[in-house]
Short mmCIF file of C-alpha atoms in Angstrom, two decimals:
data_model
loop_
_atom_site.label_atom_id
_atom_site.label_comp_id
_atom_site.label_asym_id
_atom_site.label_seq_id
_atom_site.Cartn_x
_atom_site.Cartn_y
_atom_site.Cartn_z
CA UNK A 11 -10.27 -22.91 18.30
CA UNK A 12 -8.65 -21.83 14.94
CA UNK A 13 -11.09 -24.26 13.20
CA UNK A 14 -13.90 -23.04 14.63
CA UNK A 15 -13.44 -19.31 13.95
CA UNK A 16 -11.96 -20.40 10.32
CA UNK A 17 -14.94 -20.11 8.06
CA UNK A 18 -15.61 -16.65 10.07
CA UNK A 19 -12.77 -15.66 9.42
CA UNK A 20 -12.69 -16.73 5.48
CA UNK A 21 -15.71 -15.24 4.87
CA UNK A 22 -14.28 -11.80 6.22
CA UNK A 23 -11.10 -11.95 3.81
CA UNK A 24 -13.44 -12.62 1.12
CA UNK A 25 -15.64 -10.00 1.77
CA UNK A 26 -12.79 -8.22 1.85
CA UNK A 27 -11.39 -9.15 -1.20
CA UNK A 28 -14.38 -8.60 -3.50
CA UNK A 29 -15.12 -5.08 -2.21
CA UNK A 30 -11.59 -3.83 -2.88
CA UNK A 31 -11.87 -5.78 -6.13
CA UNK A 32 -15.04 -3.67 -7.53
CA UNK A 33 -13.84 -0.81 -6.07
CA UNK A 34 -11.40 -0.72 -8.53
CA UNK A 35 -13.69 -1.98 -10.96
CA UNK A 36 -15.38 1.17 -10.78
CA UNK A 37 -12.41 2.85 -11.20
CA UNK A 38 -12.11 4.95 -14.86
CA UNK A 39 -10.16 3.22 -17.40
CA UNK A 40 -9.18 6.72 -19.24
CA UNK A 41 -7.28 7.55 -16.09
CA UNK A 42 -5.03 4.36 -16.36
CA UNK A 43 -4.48 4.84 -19.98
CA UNK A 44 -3.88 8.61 -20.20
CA UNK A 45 -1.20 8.07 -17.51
CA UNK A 46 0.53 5.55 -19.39
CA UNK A 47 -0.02 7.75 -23.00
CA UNK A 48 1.85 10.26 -20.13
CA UNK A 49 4.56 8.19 -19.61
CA UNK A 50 5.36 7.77 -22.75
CA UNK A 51 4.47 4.05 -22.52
CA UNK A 52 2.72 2.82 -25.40
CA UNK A 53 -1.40 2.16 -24.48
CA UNK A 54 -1.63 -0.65 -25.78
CA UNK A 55 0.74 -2.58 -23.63
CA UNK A 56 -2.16 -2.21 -20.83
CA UNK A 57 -5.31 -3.70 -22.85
CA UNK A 58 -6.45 -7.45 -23.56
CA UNK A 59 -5.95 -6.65 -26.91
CA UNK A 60 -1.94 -5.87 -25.88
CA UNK A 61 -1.84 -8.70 -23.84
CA UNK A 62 -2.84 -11.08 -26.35
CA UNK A 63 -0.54 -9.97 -28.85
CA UNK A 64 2.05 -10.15 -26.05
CA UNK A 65 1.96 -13.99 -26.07
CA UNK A 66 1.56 -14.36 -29.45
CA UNK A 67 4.68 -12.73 -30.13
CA UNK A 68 6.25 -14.67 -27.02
CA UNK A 69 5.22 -18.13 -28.72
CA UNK A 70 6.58 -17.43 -31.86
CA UNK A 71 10.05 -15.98 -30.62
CA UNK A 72 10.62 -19.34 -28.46
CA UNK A 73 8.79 -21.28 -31.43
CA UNK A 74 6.23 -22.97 -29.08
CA UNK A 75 4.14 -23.94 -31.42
CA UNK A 76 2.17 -26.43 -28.90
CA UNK A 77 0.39 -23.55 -28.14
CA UNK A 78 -0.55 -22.26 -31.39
CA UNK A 79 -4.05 -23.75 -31.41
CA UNK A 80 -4.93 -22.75 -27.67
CA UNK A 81 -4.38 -18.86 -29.18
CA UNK A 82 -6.54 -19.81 -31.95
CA UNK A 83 -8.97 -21.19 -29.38
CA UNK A 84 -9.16 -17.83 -27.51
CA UNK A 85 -9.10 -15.77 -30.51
CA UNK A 86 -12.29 -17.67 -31.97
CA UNK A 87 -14.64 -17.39 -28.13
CA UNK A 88 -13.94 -14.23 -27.20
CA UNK A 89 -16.42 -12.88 -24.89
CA UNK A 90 -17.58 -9.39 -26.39
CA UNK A 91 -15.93 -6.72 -24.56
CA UNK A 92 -19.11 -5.68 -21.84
CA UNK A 93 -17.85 -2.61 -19.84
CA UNK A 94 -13.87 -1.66 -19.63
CA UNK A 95 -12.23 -1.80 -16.44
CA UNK A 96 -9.01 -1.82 -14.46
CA UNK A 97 -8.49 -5.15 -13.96
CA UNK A 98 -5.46 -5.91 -11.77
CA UNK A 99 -4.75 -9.30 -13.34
CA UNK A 100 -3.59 -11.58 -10.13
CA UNK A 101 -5.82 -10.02 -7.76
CA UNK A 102 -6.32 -12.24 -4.53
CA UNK A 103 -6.30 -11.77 -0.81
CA UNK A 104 -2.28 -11.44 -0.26
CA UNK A 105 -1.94 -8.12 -2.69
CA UNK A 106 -4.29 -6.15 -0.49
CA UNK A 107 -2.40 -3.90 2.21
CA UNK A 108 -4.33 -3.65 4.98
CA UNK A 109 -3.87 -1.47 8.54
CA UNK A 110 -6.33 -2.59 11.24
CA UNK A 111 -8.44 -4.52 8.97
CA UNK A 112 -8.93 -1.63 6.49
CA UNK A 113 -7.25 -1.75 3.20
CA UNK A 114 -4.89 0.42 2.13
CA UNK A 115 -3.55 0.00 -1.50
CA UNK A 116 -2.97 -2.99 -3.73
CA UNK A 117 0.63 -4.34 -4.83
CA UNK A 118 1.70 -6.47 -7.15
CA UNK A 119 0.74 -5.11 -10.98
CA UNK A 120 2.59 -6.26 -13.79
CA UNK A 121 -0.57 -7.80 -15.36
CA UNK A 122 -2.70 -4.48 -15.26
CA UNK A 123 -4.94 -4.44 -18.30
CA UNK A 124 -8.25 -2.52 -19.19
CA UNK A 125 -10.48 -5.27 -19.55
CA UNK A 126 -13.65 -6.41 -18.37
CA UNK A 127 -14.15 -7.50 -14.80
CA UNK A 128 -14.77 -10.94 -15.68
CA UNK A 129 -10.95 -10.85 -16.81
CA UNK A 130 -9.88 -10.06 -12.98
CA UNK A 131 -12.32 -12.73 -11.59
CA UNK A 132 -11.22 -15.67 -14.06
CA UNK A 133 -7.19 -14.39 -13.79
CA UNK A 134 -8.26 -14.64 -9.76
CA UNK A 135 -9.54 -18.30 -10.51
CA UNK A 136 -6.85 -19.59 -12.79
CA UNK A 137 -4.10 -18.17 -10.31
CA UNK A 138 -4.69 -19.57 -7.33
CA UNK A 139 -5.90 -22.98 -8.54
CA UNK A 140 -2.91 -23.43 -9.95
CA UNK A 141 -0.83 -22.57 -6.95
CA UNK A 142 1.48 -25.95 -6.47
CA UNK A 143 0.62 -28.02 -2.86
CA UNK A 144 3.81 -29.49 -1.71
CA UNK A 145 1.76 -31.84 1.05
CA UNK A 146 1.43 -35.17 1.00
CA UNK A 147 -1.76 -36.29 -1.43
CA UNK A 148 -4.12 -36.89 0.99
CA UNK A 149 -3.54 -33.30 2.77
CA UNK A 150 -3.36 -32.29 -1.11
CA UNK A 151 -6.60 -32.96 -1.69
CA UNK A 152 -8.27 -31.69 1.25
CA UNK A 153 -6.46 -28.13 0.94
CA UNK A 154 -7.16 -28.31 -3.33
CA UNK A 155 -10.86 -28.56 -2.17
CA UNK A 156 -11.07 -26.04 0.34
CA UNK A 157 -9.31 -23.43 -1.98
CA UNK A 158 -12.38 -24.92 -4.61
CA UNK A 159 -14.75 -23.95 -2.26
CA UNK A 160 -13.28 -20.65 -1.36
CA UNK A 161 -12.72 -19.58 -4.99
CA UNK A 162 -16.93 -20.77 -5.12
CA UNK A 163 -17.74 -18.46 -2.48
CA UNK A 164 -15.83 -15.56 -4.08
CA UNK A 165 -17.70 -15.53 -7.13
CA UNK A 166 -20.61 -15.86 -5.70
CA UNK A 167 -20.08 -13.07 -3.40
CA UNK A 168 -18.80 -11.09 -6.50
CA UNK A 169 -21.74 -12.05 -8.69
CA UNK A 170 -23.80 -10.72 -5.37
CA UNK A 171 -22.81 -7.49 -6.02
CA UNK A 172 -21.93 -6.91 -9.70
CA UNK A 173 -23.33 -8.77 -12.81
CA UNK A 174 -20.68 -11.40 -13.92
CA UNK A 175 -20.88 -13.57 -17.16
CA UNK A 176 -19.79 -16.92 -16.48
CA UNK A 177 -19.01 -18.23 -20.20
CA UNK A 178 -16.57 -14.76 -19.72
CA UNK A 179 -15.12 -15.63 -16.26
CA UNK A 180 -13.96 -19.12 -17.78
CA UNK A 181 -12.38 -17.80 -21.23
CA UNK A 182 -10.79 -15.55 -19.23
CA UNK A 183 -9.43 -18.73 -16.75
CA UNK A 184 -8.49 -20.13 -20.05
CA UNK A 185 -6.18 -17.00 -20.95
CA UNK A 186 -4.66 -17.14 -17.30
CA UNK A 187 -4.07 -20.68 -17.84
CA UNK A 188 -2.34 -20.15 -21.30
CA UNK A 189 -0.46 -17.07 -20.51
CA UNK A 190 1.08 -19.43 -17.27
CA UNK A 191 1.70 -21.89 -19.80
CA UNK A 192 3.42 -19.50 -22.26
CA UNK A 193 5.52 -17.96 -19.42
CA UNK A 194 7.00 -21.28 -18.20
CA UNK A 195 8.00 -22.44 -22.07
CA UNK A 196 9.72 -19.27 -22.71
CA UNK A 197 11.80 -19.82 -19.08
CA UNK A 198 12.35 -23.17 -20.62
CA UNK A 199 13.22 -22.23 -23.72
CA UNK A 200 15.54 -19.82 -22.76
CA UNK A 201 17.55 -22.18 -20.97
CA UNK A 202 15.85 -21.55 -17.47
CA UNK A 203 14.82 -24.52 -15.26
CA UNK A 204 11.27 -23.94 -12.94
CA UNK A 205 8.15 -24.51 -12.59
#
C-alpha cells in the first residue's frame, strides 16, 4: 500500500520543498546582511564571493593543492550574478519543520550565503546525490535512481515556478561538489579519519 501512495506522496514533499524554497528566495538579501553587519560579523562571510575565498584559504592552509585547478575552474565559468538571494545552501526536504503538514521554519544554516537561487538548487543537487547508500549494489542502484528522478522532478517543479539557468544550477553543483571535497581533505589533513 506504501508503494502505491509513494509517488503521491513524493510529489507532496516536493511541492513542499520548492515552495518553502522560493519563499525564501523572495526573501530580501539586505535584511540577512544588515543583521550580520549588526552582529558584528563581518558581511562577507555570508556571500559567494566569502565562500569562495573560504576554500581557497582552506586549500592552501592544508596545502591541497589537488584542488587548485578545480578553483581555477570555477573562478573562470562563473555564472554572472542574476538576482541576489538567501540561499540556504543544503536546503532539502529534512530541514523543513513542519506541524500538520504546514511548515514552520527551516534548520540547519551554516552554509547561508546571498547568492543566486540557482546556488540553492545546484547545492540541493550536489548534496543529496552525494549522500553515501550503504545497501547492497543492486538495491544501490535502484535507490541512486529514484533519488535521480526525484532531484529531476524538483527542478522541474522549481523551474515551473521561477526562471532557473541551468549552465548556473550545474556550476553551482560543481562548487557543492568541491567545497565537499575541500571539507573532507582538511578532516584528513588534520589528522581526522571520515568520509
Amino acid at each position: 500500500r506504501l508503494l502505491l501512495h509513494l509517488p503521491a506522496i513524493l510529489n507532496g514533499i516536493i511541492e513542499q520543498w520548492v515552495d518553502v524554497q522560493i519563499r525564501l528566495h523572495q526573501l530580501p538579501a539586505e535584511t540577512l546582511l544588515h543583521a550580520v553587519t549588526a552582529a558584528g560579523v563581518d558581511p562577507r562571510v555570508v556571500t559567494f564571493e566569502g565562500q569562495l575565498a573560504r576554500l581557497r584559504t582552506m586549500v592552501e592552509r592544508c596545502a591541497l593543492t589537488g584542488v587548485e585547478p578545480a578553483l581555477g575552474w570555477l573562478d573562470q565559468h562563473r555564472p554572472s550574478q542574476a538576482q541576489a538571494a538567501i540561499c540556504h545552501g543544503d536546503f532539502h526536504p529534512l530541514n523543513i519543520l513542519a506541524d500538520d503538514d504546514k511548515p514552520t521554519g527551516v534548520i540547519d544554516w551554516p552554509n547561508v550565503v546571498i547568492a543566486e537561487p540557482a546556488m540553492d538548487v545546484g547545492s540541493a543537487v550536489a548534496n543529496i546525490s552525494a549522500v553515501p547508500i550503504n545497501l547492497p549494489w543492486a538495491l544501490r542502484a535502484i535507490a541512486q535512481a529514484a533519488i535521480g528522478q526525484a532531484l529531476r522532478r524538483y527542478q522541474r517543479a522549481y523551474r515551473a515556478r521561477r526562471p532557473l539557468d541551468d549552465e548556473a544550477v550545474r556550476y553551482y553543483q560543481v562548487f557543492r561538489a568541491v567545497a565537499q571535497l575541500v571539507s573532507v581533505g582538511a578532516a584528513r589533513a588534520s589528522g581526522h579519519a571520515g568520509g
